[in-house]
Structures are given as structure tokens and as C-alpha cells.
CSV table of C-alpha atoms and ligand atoms in Angstrom, one decimal:
chain,number,residue,atom,x,y,z
R,27,MET,CA,184.2,-25.3,-85.5
R,28,ILE,CA,182.6,-25.7,-89.1
R,29,GLN,CA,183.6,-29.0,-90.9
R,30,LEU,CA,183.3,-29.8,-94.3
R,31,ILE,CA,180.0,-31.2,-95.8
R,32,ARG,CA,179.4,-34.9,-95.5
R,33,GLY,CA,180.9,-36.8,-98.7
R,34,PHE,CA,183.4,-33.9,-99.4
R,35,LYS,CA,186.5,-33.6,-99.0
R,36,ASP,CA,189.7,-31.5,-99.1
R,37,ILE,CA,193.1,-32.6,-100.9
R,38,LEU,CA,195.7,-31.4,-99.0
R,39,PRO,CA,199.7,-30.8,-99.8
R,40,GLY,CA,201.3,-34.1,-99.9
R,41,GLU,CA,198.6,-35.8,-101.5
R,42,ILE,CA,197.9,-32.9,-104.0
R,43,GLU,CA,201.4,-34.2,-106.0
R,44,LEU,CA,199.9,-37.3,-106.8
R,45,TRP,CA,196.9,-35.5,-108.3
R,46,GLN,CA,199.1,-33.6,-110.5
R,47,ARG,CA,201.1,-36.3,-111.5
R,48,ILE,CA,198.0,-38.5,-112.7
R,49,GLU,CA,196.7,-35.2,-114.4
R,50,ALA,CA,199.9,-34.5,-116.2
R,51,GLU,CA,199.9,-38.4,-117.3
R,52,ALA,CA,196.2,-38.1,-118.6
R,53,LYS,CA,196.8,-34.7,-120.2
R,54,SER,CA,200.1,-35.9,-122.3
R,55,LEU,CA,198.7,-39.2,-123.1
R,56,PHE,CA,195.4,-37.7,-124.7
R,57,GLU,CA,197.2,-35.0,-126.2
R,58,ALA,CA,199.3,-37.7,-127.8
R,59,PHE,CA,196.1,-39.6,-129.3
R,60,GLY,CA,194.9,-35.8,-130.9
R,61,PHE,CA,192.4,-34.9,-127.8
R,62,ARG,CA,191.8,-31.3,-126.9
R,63,GLU,CA,191.0,-30.0,-123.7
R,64,ILE,CA,187.4,-28.7,-123.1
R,65,ARG,CA,185.9,-26.9,-120.0
R,66,ILE,CA,182.2,-26.7,-119.3
R,67,PRO,CA,180.4,-25.2,-116.6
R,68,ILE,CA,179.9,-26.9,-113.0
R,69,MET,CA,176.4,-26.0,-113.4
R,70,GLU,CA,173.8,-26.6,-116.0
R,71,LYS,CA,170.1,-26.6,-116.7
R,72,THR,CA,168.5,-29.6,-115.0
R,73,GLU,CA,166.4,-30.2,-118.1
R,74,LEU,CA,170.1,-31.4,-119.9
R,75,PHE,CA,171.0,-34.2,-117.4
R,76,LYS,CA,167.2,-35.3,-117.3
R,77,ARG,CA,166.8,-35.8,-120.9
R,78,SER,CA,170.7,-37.4,-121.4
R,79,ILE,CA,171.0,-39.4,-118.2
R,80,GLY,CA,167.4,-40.5,-118.2
R,81,GLU,CA,164.7,-39.9,-115.9
R,82,GLU,CA,164.7,-43.5,-114.6
R,83,THR,CA,168.2,-43.6,-113.4
R,84,ASP,CA,169.9,-43.7,-110.0
R,85,ILE,CA,171.4,-40.3,-111.0
R,86,VAL,CA,168.5,-38.4,-111.6
R,87,GLU,CA,166.1,-39.9,-109.4
R,88,LYS,CA,167.9,-39.9,-106.5
R,89,GLU,CA,171.3,-38.1,-106.4
R,90,MET,CA,171.5,-35.0,-108.0
R,91,TYR,CA,172.1,-31.4,-106.4
R,92,THR,CA,169.1,-29.9,-107.9
R,93,PHE,CA,167.8,-26.8,-106.6
R,94,ALA,CA,165.8,-23.4,-107.6
R,95,ASP,CA,168.3,-20.3,-108.1
R,96,ARG,CA,167.3,-17.1,-106.8
R,97,GLY,CA,165.4,-16.4,-110.1
R,98,GLY,CA,163.3,-19.7,-110.1
R,99,GLU,CA,165.5,-21.4,-112.7
R,100,MET,CA,165.8,-25.0,-111.8
R,101,VAL,CA,169.5,-25.9,-112.0
R,102,THR,CA,172.3,-28.8,-111.1
R,103,LEU,CA,175.4,-29.4,-110.1
R,104,ARG,CA,176.6,-31.5,-113.0
R,105,PRO,CA,177.0,-35.5,-111.8
R,106,GLU,CA,178.9,-36.4,-114.9
R,107,ALA,CA,180.4,-34.6,-117.8
R,108,THR,CA,178.9,-36.2,-121.1
R,109,ALA,CA,176.0,-34.5,-121.3
R,110,SER,CA,177.2,-31.0,-121.0
R,111,ILE,CA,180.2,-31.8,-123.6
R,112,VAL,CA,177.5,-33.0,-125.8
R,113,ARG,CA,175.4,-29.6,-125.1
R,114,ALA,CA,178.7,-27.7,-125.8
R,115,TYR,CA,179.5,-30.0,-129.1
R,116,ILE,CA,176.1,-29.0,-130.4
R,117,GLN,CA,175.7,-25.5,-129.0
R,118,HIS,CA,178.8,-24.2,-130.7
R,119,LYS,CA,178.5,-26.2,-133.7
R,120,LEU,CA,181.9,-28.0,-133.1
R,121,TYR,CA,180.8,-30.6,-135.7
R,122,ALA,CA,180.3,-28.1,-138.5
R,123,ALA,CA,184.4,-27.8,-139.2
R,124,ASP,CA,184.8,-31.7,-138.8
R,125,PRO,CA,182.4,-33.9,-137.0
R,126,VAL,CA,185.1,-35.7,-135.6
R,127,GLN,CA,186.5,-34.3,-132.5
R,128,ARG,CA,188.2,-35.7,-129.6
R,129,LEU,CA,187.9,-33.8,-126.4
R,130,TYR,CA,188.7,-34.5,-122.9
R,131,MET,CA,188.0,-32.9,-119.5
R,132,ILE,CA,188.9,-33.1,-115.8
R,133,GLY,CA,187.0,-31.9,-112.9
R,134,PRO,CA,184.4,-32.6,-110.1
R,135,MET,CA,181.1,-34.2,-110.5
R,136,PHE,CA,178.6,-34.1,-107.6
R,137,ARG,CA,176.3,-37.0,-107.0
R,138,ARG,CA,174.2,-37.3,-103.4
R,139,GLU,CA,175.2,-40.9,-103.1
R,140,ARG,CA,175.7,-42.5,-99.5
R,141,PRO,CA,179.3,-41.9,-98.7
R,142,GLN,CA,181.9,-44.5,-98.2
R,143,LYS,CA,185.5,-45.8,-99.3
R,144,GLY,CA,185.8,-44.8,-103.0
R,145,ARG,CA,182.3,-43.1,-103.2
R,146,TYR,CA,181.8,-39.6,-102.5
R,147,ARG,CA,179.5,-36.6,-103.0
R,148,GLN,CA,182.0,-34.5,-104.5
R,149,PHE,CA,184.3,-36.4,-106.8
R,150,THR,CA,186.7,-35.7,-109.8
R,151,GLN,CA,186.4,-37.3,-113.0
R,152,ILE,CA,188.7,-37.4,-116.2
R,153,ASP,CA,186.3,-37.7,-119.0
R,154,ALA,CA,187.4,-38.4,-122.9
R,155,GLU,CA,184.9,-38.3,-125.6
R,156,ILE,CA,185.4,-39.0,-129.6
R,157,PHE,CA,182.4,-37.6,-131.5
R,158,GLY,CA,181.5,-38.3,-135.1
R,159,VAL,CA,183.5,-41.9,-135.4
R,160,ALA,CA,180.9,-45.0,-135.8
R,161,SER,CA,183.7,-47.5,-136.2
R,162,PRO,CA,184.4,-50.0,-132.9
R,163,LEU,CA,188.1,-48.8,-133.5
R,164,ALA,CA,187.3,-45.8,-131.5
R,165,ASP,CA,185.9,-47.7,-128.6
R,166,ALA,CA,188.9,-49.9,-128.9
R,167,GLN,CA,191.4,-46.8,-128.9
R,168,LEU,CA,189.5,-45.6,-125.7
R,169,ILE,CA,189.8,-49.0,-123.7
R,170,PHE,CA,193.6,-48.8,-124.9
R,171,LEU,CA,194.0,-45.5,-123.5
R,172,LEU,CA,192.7,-46.3,-120.2
R,173,VAL,CA,194.9,-49.4,-120.0
R,174,THR,CA,197.9,-47.4,-120.9
R,175,LEU,CA,197.2,-44.9,-118.5
R,176,PHE,CA,196.8,-47.3,-115.5
R,177,ALA,CA,199.9,-48.9,-116.6
R,178,ARG,CA,201.7,-45.9,-116.6
R,179,LEU,CA,200.2,-45.4,-113.2
R,180,LYS,CA,201.4,-48.7,-112.0
R,181,VAL,CA,198.0,-49.7,-110.9
R,182,ALA,CA,197.6,-53.2,-110.3
R,183,ASP,CA,194.9,-55.9,-110.4
R,184,VAL,CA,192.6,-53.9,-113.3
R,185,GLU,CA,190.6,-56.0,-115.6
R,186,ALA,CA,188.4,-54.7,-118.5
R,187,HIS,CA,185.1,-55.7,-119.0
R,188,VAL,CA,182.9,-55.2,-122.5
R,189,ASN,CA,179.9,-55.9,-123.5
R,190,SER,CA,177.4,-54.7,-126.2
R,191,LEU,CA,173.8,-53.1,-125.3
R,192,GLY,CA,172.4,-53.4,-128.8
R,193,CYS,CA,171.0,-50.5,-130.6
R,194,PRO,CA,167.2,-49.5,-131.0
R,195,ALA,CA,167.0,-52.4,-133.6
R,196,CYS,CA,167.5,-55.3,-131.1
R,197,ARG,CA,167.5,-54.1,-127.5
R,198,PRO,CA,163.7,-53.8,-127.3
R,199,ASP,CA,163.6,-58.0,-128.3
R,200,PHE,CA,166.1,-58.5,-125.3
R,201,ARG,CA,164.2,-56.0,-123.2
R,202,ALA,CA,161.1,-57.9,-123.8
R,203,ALA,CA,163.0,-61.5,-123.0
R,204,LEU,CA,164.6,-59.9,-119.7
R,205,GLN,CA,161.3,-58.5,-118.4
R,206,ALA,CA,159.3,-61.7,-119.2
R,207,MET,CA,162.2,-63.6,-117.1
R,208,LEU,CA,162.0,-60.8,-114.6
R,209,THR,CA,158.5,-61.4,-113.9
R,210,SER,CA,158.6,-65.2,-113.6
R,211,VAL,CA,161.1,-64.3,-110.5
R,212,GLY,CA,159.4,-61.3,-109.3
R,213,GLY,CA,159.1,-62.0,-105.2
R,214,SER,CA,162.8,-62.3,-105.0
R,215,LEU,CA,163.8,-59.0,-106.2
R,216,CYS,CA,165.1,-56.1,-104.0
R,217,ALA,CA,162.5,-53.2,-103.9
R,218,ASP,CA,164.7,-51.2,-106.6
R,219,CYS,CA,164.5,-53.8,-108.7
R,220,SER,CA,160.9,-54.7,-108.4
R,221,ARG,CA,160.5,-51.1,-109.7
R,222,ARG,CA,162.9,-50.8,-112.0
R,223,ARG,CA,161.5,-53.7,-113.8
R,224,GLU,CA,158.7,-52.3,-115.6
R,225,ARG,CA,160.6,-49.5,-116.7
R,226,ASN,CA,164.4,-49.7,-116.6
R,227,PRO,CA,164.8,-53.7,-116.8
R,228,LEU,CA,168.2,-53.4,-117.7
R,229,ARG,CA,169.4,-52.0,-114.4
R,230,VAL,CA,168.4,-54.9,-112.7
R,231,LEU,CA,171.2,-56.9,-114.6
R,232,ASP,CA,174.0,-55.4,-112.5
R,233,CYS,CA,172.2,-55.3,-109.1
R,234,LYS,CA,174.6,-56.5,-106.1
R,235,VAL,CA,171.9,-57.5,-103.9
R,236,PRO,CA,172.5,-61.2,-103.1
R,237,SER,CA,168.9,-62.1,-103.7
R,238,CYS,CA,168.9,-59.9,-107.0
R,239,ARG,CA,172.2,-61.9,-108.3
R,240,ALA,CA,170.6,-65.3,-107.5
R,241,ALA,CA,167.4,-64.7,-108.8
R,242,LEU,CA,169.2,-63.5,-112.1
R,243,ALA,CA,171.3,-66.6,-112.4
R,244,GLY,CA,169.3,-67.9,-115.5
R,245,ALA,CA,168.7,-64.6,-117.0
R,246,PRO,CA,169.0,-64.3,-121.0
R,247,SER,CA,172.3,-62.6,-122.3
R,248,ILE,CA,171.9,-59.5,-124.3
R,249,LEU,CA,174.8,-61.1,-126.8
R,250,ASP,CA,172.3,-64.0,-127.9
R,251,HIS,CA,169.9,-61.0,-129.2
R,252,LEU,CA,172.5,-58.5,-131.1
R,253,CYS,CA,171.4,-57.6,-134.5
R,254,ARG,CA,173.7,-58.2,-137.4
R,255,GLU,CA,175.5,-54.9,-137.2
R,256,CYS,CA,175.7,-54.7,-133.4
R,257,ARG,CA,177.3,-58.5,-133.7
R,258,ARG,CA,179.7,-57.5,-136.4
R,259,ASP,CA,180.6,-54.1,-134.4
R,260,PHE,CA,181.4,-55.9,-131.1
R,261,ASP,CA,183.2,-58.9,-133.0
R,262,GLU,CA,185.5,-56.2,-134.5
R,263,LEU,CA,185.9,-54.6,-131.1
R,264,GLN,CA,187.2,-57.7,-129.6
R,265,ALA,CA,189.5,-58.6,-132.5
R,266,ALA,CA,191.1,-54.8,-132.6
R,267,LEU,CA,191.9,-55.6,-128.5
R,268,SER,CA,193.1,-58.6,-129.2
R,269,GLY,CA,195.5,-57.2,-131.9
R,270,LEU,CA,196.7,-54.3,-129.3
R,271,GLY,CA,197.3,-56.7,-126.6
R,272,VAL,CA,194.7,-55.8,-124.1
R,273,GLY,CA,193.4,-58.4,-121.9
R,274,TYR,CA,189.6,-57.9,-121.5
R,275,ARG,CA,186.5,-60.3,-120.3
R,276,VAL,CA,183.1,-60.1,-122.0
R,277,ASN,CA,180.7,-59.7,-119.4
R,278,PRO,CA,176.9,-59.5,-120.6
R,279,ARG,CA,176.0,-58.3,-116.9
R,280,LEU,CA,178.0,-54.9,-117.8
R,281,VAL,CA,174.9,-52.2,-118.2
R,282,ARG,CA,176.0,-49.4,-116.5
R,283,GLY,CA,173.8,-46.2,-115.1
R,284,LEU,CA,172.8,-44.1,-117.5
R,285,ASP,CA,170.4,-44.3,-120.2
R,286,TYR,CA,172.2,-43.0,-123.2
R,287,TYR,CA,174.7,-45.8,-123.9
R,288,THR,CA,174.4,-47.9,-127.0
R,289,ARG,CA,176.4,-50.7,-128.4
R,290,ALA,CA,179.9,-51.1,-126.8
R,291,THR,CA,180.1,-50.3,-123.1
R,292,PHE,CA,183.0,-51.4,-121.1
R,293,GLU,CA,184.7,-50.8,-117.3
R,294,ILE,CA,187.8,-51.0,-115.9
R,295,GLN,CA,187.3,-52.9,-112.5
R,296,THR,CA,189.9,-53.5,-110.2
R,297,GLY,CA,189.9,-56.1,-106.9
R,298,ALA,CA,191.8,-52.9,-104.9
R,299,LEU,CA,188.8,-51.1,-104.3
R,300,GLY,CA,186.7,-53.5,-101.8
R,301,ALA,CA,182.7,-52.9,-102.9
R,302,GLN,CA,183.7,-50.1,-105.4
R,303,SER,CA,185.3,-52.1,-108.2
R,304,ALA,CA,184.8,-49.7,-110.8
R,305,VAL,CA,187.5,-47.6,-111.6
R,306,ALA,CA,186.5,-46.0,-115.0
R,307,GLY,CA,183.4,-46.6,-117.4
R,308,GLY,CA,182.0,-45.5,-120.5
R,309,GLY,CA,180.6,-46.4,-123.9
R,310,ARG,CA,179.4,-45.6,-127.4
R,311,TYR,CA,176.0,-43.2,-127.3
R,312,ASP,CA,175.5,-42.8,-131.0
R,313,LYS,CA,171.7,-41.4,-130.4
R,314,LEU,CA,172.4,-38.6,-127.7
R,315,VAL,CA,173.7,-36.1,-129.8
R,316,LYS,CA,170.6,-36.3,-132.0
R,317,GLU,CA,168.5,-36.7,-129.1
R,318,LEU,CA,169.6,-33.0,-127.6
R,319,GLY,CA,169.0,-31.6,-130.7
R,320,GLY,CA,172.0,-32.0,-132.7
R,321,PRO,CA,173.1,-33.9,-135.9
R,322,ASP,CA,172.6,-37.5,-136.4
R,323,LEU,CA,176.3,-38.3,-135.4
R,324,PRO,CA,177.8,-41.1,-133.3
R,325,ALA,CA,179.8,-40.7,-130.1
R,326,THR,CA,182.0,-42.7,-127.8
R,327,GLY,CA,183.5,-42.1,-124.6
R,328,PHE,CA,184.5,-42.9,-120.8
R,329,ALA,CA,185.2,-41.3,-117.4
R,330,ILE,CA,187.7,-42.4,-114.9
R,331,GLY,CA,187.0,-42.1,-111.2
R,332,PHE,CA,189.9,-40.0,-110.3
R,333,ASP,CA,189.5,-40.4,-106.3
R,334,ARG,CA,189.6,-44.3,-106.8
R,335,LEU,CA,192.4,-44.1,-109.4
R,336,ALA,CA,194.5,-42.0,-106.8
R,337,GLU,CA,193.7,-44.7,-104.0
R,338,ILE,CA,195.2,-47.8,-106.2
R,339,ALA,CA,197.7,-45.8,-107.8
R,340,GLY,CA,201.4,-47.8,-107.5
R,341,VAL,CA,203.0,-44.0,-107.7
R,342,GLY,CA,202.7,-42.8,-104.5
R,343,ALA,CA,202.7,-39.1,-103.3
R,344,ALA,CA,206.1,-39.6,-101.5
R,345,GLY,CA,209.1,-38.8,-104.1
R,346,LEU,CA,206.8,-36.5,-105.4
R,347,GLN,CA,206.9,-33.6,-102.9
R,348,PRO,CA,209.0,-30.3,-104.1
R,349,ARG,CA,211.9,-29.8,-102.6
R,350,PRO,CA,213.6,-26.5,-102.3
R,351,ASP,CA,216.8,-26.0,-104.2
R,352,LEU,CA,218.2,-23.6,-101.5
R,353,PHE,CA,217.4,-22.5,-98.2
R,354,LEU,CA,218.5,-19.1,-97.1
R,355,ALA,CA,219.4,-18.9,-93.4
R,356,ALA,CA,220.0,-15.1,-92.3
R,357,LEU,CA,221.1,-14.1,-88.7
R,358,GLY,CA,220.1,-10.4,-87.8
R,359,PRO,CA,217.9,-7.5,-89.4
R,360,GLU,CA,220.7,-6.7,-92.2
R,361,SER,CA,221.4,-10.2,-93.6
R,362,ARG,CA,217.7,-10.8,-93.5
R,363,SER,CA,217.1,-7.9,-95.6
R,364,LEU,CA,219.7,-8.8,-97.9
R,365,ALA,CA,218.6,-12.7,-98.2
R,366,PHE,CA,215.2,-11.3,-98.7
R,367,ASP,CA,215.9,-9.6,-101.7
R,368,TRP,CA,218.2,-12.7,-102.8
R,369,ALA,CA,215.2,-14.9,-102.6
R,370,CYS,CA,212.6,-13.0,-104.1
R,371,ARG,CA,215.1,-12.5,-107.3
R,372,LEU,CA,216.1,-16.3,-107.2
R,373,GLY,CA,212.5,-17.3,-107.0
R,374,ARG,CA,211.6,-14.7,-109.8
R,375,ASP,CA,214.2,-16.5,-111.6
R,376,GLY,CA,212.5,-20.1,-111.3
R,377,VAL,CA,214.9,-21.4,-108.5
R,378,ARG,CA,212.7,-22.7,-105.9
R,379,VAL,CA,213.8,-21.2,-102.7
R,380,GLU,CA,212.7,-20.4,-99.1
R,381,MET,CA,213.6,-18.4,-96.2
R,382,GLU,CA,212.5,-18.0,-92.6
R,383,LEU,CA,210.8,-14.2,-92.9
R,384,GLY,CA,210.6,-13.7,-89.3
R,385,GLU,CA,213.5,-13.8,-86.9
R,386,LYS,CA,214.7,-17.4,-85.5
R,387,SER,CA,218.1,-18.6,-84.6
R,388,LEU,CA,220.6,-20.1,-86.9
R,389,LYS,CA,220.0,-23.4,-85.4
R,390,SER,CA,216.0,-23.1,-85.9
R,391,GLN,CA,216.8,-21.9,-89.5
R,392,MET,CA,219.0,-25.3,-90.1
R,393,LYS,CA,216.2,-27.5,-88.7
R,394,THR,CA,213.6,-26.1,-91.2
R,395,ALA,CA,215.9,-26.4,-94.1
R,396,ASP,CA,216.6,-30.2,-93.0
R,397,ARG,CA,212.9,-30.7,-92.8
R,398,LEU,CA,212.1,-29.3,-96.2
R,399,GLY,CA,215.1,-31.3,-97.7
R,400,ALA,CA,216.9,-28.2,-99.2
R,401,ALA,CA,219.7,-29.3,-101.5
R,402,HIS,CA,221.6,-26.3,-100.7
R,403,VAL,CA,221.7,-23.6,-97.8
R,404,LEU,CA,223.0,-20.3,-98.2
R,405,MET,CA,224.2,-18.8,-94.6
R,406,VAL,CA,224.6,-15.1,-93.9
R,407,GLY,CA,225.6,-13.7,-90.5
R,408,GLU,CA,227.7,-11.3,-88.9
R,409,THR,CA,230.7,-12.9,-90.5
R,410,GLU,CA,229.6,-12.8,-93.8
R,411,LEU,CA,228.6,-9.3,-93.5
R,412,ASN,CA,232.1,-8.2,-92.5
R,413,ASP,CA,233.6,-10.6,-95.3
R,414,ARG,CA,230.8,-9.1,-97.7
R,415,ALA,CA,230.6,-13.1,-99.0
R,416,ALA,CA,228.0,-15.5,-97.9
R,417,LEU,CA,228.4,-19.2,-97.4
R,418,LEU,CA,226.8,-21.6,-99.2
R,419,ARG,CA,226.5,-25.3,-98.1
R,420,ASN,CA,225.9,-28.6,-100.4
R,421,MET,CA,223.4,-30.3,-97.5
R,422,GLN,CA,224.5,-33.9,-99.3
R,423,THR,CA,228.2,-33.3,-99.7
R,424,LYS,CA,228.6,-31.0,-97.0
R,425,GLU,CA,231.0,-29.0,-99.0
R,426,GLN,CA,231.0,-25.2,-98.5
R,427,ILE,CA,231.8,-22.3,-100.6
R,428,ARG,CA,232.3,-18.4,-100.1
R,429,VAL,CA,230.1,-16.8,-102.7
R,430,PRO,CA,230.7,-12.9,-102.6
R,431,PHE,CA,227.4,-10.5,-102.3
R,432,GLU,CA,228.5,-8.6,-105.5
R,433,GLY,CA,226.1,-10.4,-108.0
R,434,LEU,CA,225.2,-13.0,-105.5
R,435,ALA,CA,221.7,-13.8,-107.2
R,436,GLU,CA,223.3,-14.4,-110.5
R,437,ARG,CA,226.1,-16.4,-109.3
R,438,ILE,CA,223.7,-18.5,-107.3
R,439,LYS,CA,221.6,-19.2,-110.1
R,440,THR,CA,224.7,-20.4,-112.5
R,441,LEU,CA,226.0,-22.7,-109.9
R,442,LEU,CA,222.6,-24.2,-109.3
R,443,ASP,CA,221.8,-24.3,-113.2
R,444,ALA,CA,225.2,-26.2,-113.5
R,445,ARG,CA,224.6,-28.8,-110.9
Z,506,AMP,P1,179.9,-43.2,-114.3
Z,506,AMP,O1,179.8,-41.6,-114.3
Z,506,AMP,O2,178.6,-43.5,-113.1
Z,506,AMP,O3,179.8,-44.2,-115.3
Z,506,AMP,O4,181.1,-43.0,-113.5
Z,506,AMP,C1,182.5,-43.0,-113.9
Z,506,AMP,C2,183.3,-43.5,-112.8
Z,506,AMP,O5,183.5,-42.5,-112.1
Z,506,AMP,C3,183.3,-44.7,-111.9
Z,506,AMP,O6,184.1,-45.8,-112.5
Z,506,AMP,C4,183.8,-44.5,-110.9
Z,506,AMP,O7,185.2,-44.8,-110.6
Z,506,AMP,C5,183.5,-43.2,-110.7
Z,506,AMP,N1,182.5,-42.6,-109.6
Z,506,AMP,C6,181.3,-42.8,-110.0
Z,506,AMP,N2,180.8,-42.5,-108.8
Z,506,AMP,C7,181.8,-42.0,-108.1
Z,506,AMP,C8,181.5,-41.7,-106.6
Z,506,AMP,N3,180.4,-41.0,-106.0
Z,506,AMP,N4,182.4,-41.2,-106.1
Z,506,AMP,C9,183.8,-41.6,-106.3
Z,506,AMP,N5,183.8,-41.9,-107.8
Z,506,AMP,C10,182.8,-42.2,-108.4
């Protein structure tokens, strides 16, 4: 038997109801805040991700599904959404009518990481981006959206972590200070960090290897190196969060894995997921639109790990399962053909209706109705054929009424609508 690819997964009926609920909550919340949906391709030119995410990142170095297509072009299954959304913003000149655009998307991403709980090779992200707003109020609004969504989905044990990564004016100074410190502890760093030390030293800050953590105990803090503007924005972000009553923790070690971030970065962390503590992350990327060939416009955004969110949502899939309003139980070919006709008409009119299409005993059909949790059962057998009226049973009260065949579908619809 052919099994699915390691790190990929199916989301089956029974789980999908929770996914649909999360998706519906996210969409209604985003739309209340003026976000509009954008759908981007699953595959892009490899160059897009290399240039935006950065050549020296784990994603680009080790995790992308990249291959030459049959025409020899290098293409990549998207590992994240921001690069494509920025490309679309530039390519379709979305900024021309109004530089301020609020966009969201929900869809699968691909990274060839080592699979484990909470970490998959195909996973889904809910992504939101605000273009054209430099004010840290945009960052505060994004964090507020995350916290609100998680509260609506009854996610317990979450904490917002915030940091500033500085800007091209102040980050080099910090980078130099950090690099000097890393040189002094060189021997105790893991292999990855020894390599990153020269080219991407900030990444060393969030290494989870215990020896690196110990070696970095005295590492300089980026927050001591911020320029005036970065400091001002970071203070304003915190004031806005406090004003909104959003609890947060300043975490100077929060650097995140993608090169394009500047100034505010944030993550929503949870204790509920074991090793994979980040359920959402994001931040400002003021230089990316220009770097990818667009105008010099600021932007900020986040991505939520949908799979992780589904694992920790307090609203379970139970209770979200759809139940039929009506189950039609028919005995004999003539009854079945009548019932089939009613079932199709009622379904067309929006009644949730099910019936057994094959030949089954009444007992077995009633069992199925029970298993599905049908609210009503409509029975037709020989007696009902003779009387030209079917029997409608309310499964909860056990009350039964006779419904004449004449105009039956309309009558049933009216009866069910009236409940
Ligand atoms: P990133 O795009 O790396 O900033 O990730 C944003 C969010 O996506 C993370 O906080 C995770 O919740 C989720 N995520 C990232 N990688 C994976 C993965 N391999 N499997 C499941 N979720 C992931």
C-alpha cells in the first residue's frame, strides 16, 4: 500500500470541522479589521525566496523543496507567504491606488524539516500583512489580532514576545558587538552556530542547543543598541499594547529565522506544544518591498501555524460535527424511489438530509440514523404506501406525525424550518 510522504498529513472529516471553524474565525476577524483575501501560487521562482528570505537562513540553505521543472527553470514550493504577497503587491502595483493594503491568505507551506509533533513538511499558515504603514500602531494591531483570535479559539497558556531588530542604521553596530562576543566563546558553539557566527550572527541568539545557550548568557542585547527612531517606535509599540490591555514580554533574544525583518518582531509562544513553542510569528520588513524591486514602502505582517493552533485550540472538533436534520428510512423499491426523490429535492433546498441508497432492513436504517445523530427520521414502508402518508419521527421527543405524500418535500421543509 502506498502511504503518504513523511511529514505530510491528511486532515480527515472529524478534524476538518475544527479547521473550518478556525478558518471562519480568522476570516471574520480579519475582515472586521479591513483585511482582504489574496490567493498566491503554491510555486514560485526559486530566486524569489532566495532574495527575500535570505541565502544564509535555514529555510533557504536546507529546507526548500526546490527542483528544475521540465523546462529547466528552478522552482520552489513556497516555504512561506510573505515573499509571494510582496511580489504580487509589486507586480500588480497594488500600491498605485493606495499604498496601504491589508491582505491575508490561508494555505499550505512546504519545508523539509525533521518531522516531529508540531513540525511538518507540509503545514498550513494563516498569514496577514499590512503594507504602507510605518507606524508601530500597525504592529500593535497585528499582535492584538493574534491575541484576540487565540482568545476566541480558547487557546490557553499563550504569551506575546516582542523585540526590536533595529534598522540598517543601528543593527550593524549591534552585529559587530555580538560578533566580537561570539568570537570570544567560539569553541563552545554548536556546529551550526560556528558557521552562522560570521554570516548570520543574529541567528545564534535563538539557538536551542544548551551549550550555545550557556555560552550566550552574557551576550549583548540589541535593545541597548537601538538608534533613536527604533527606540521611539519600540516604546510606542509597547505603550499601544499596554493601552489595549495586551500582556507581553520583551524578549531581546527573539530574532526569528528570516533575514528580511527590521524593527518590531514578535512571536506568540505557548507552553502547550512542547519543543515547538511558537504558534505565530511576525514583524516588520520595511526594506523588502524595495529590495524586491518595488517602491520604498514599509510593511509588517505575521504567520500563524495553523496545525499548531488546531492542536492547542480549546474548542474541540466534537460538537462541531454536522448532523442531518432528516434521515429517510424506506422499505422496498417503491418507497425507496419516492424517498430518493424527496431527499434530492430537500437537499437542493438546503435541508441536511441523508438516506441509505442501497437495500437495507428498517432496523439497520434506524441504526444509521442514530449513529449520524439525525434530528428527524421519515419512514416509508408498505403501510405508508397504502395510506399515501409517511411517518415523521422527532428523534428527541419520539413524537410521530403523519405527513401526506402530496407536496411532502415542501411540507417537511416548512415543518423543519419552523423548529
Ligand atoms: P515562520 O514562517 O517560520 O515565521 O513560522 C510562522 C509559524 O508557522 C510558526 O510560529 C509555526 O507556528 C508555524 N510553522 C513554521 N514551520 C512549521 C512546520 N514545519 N510545521 C508546522 N508549523 C510550522
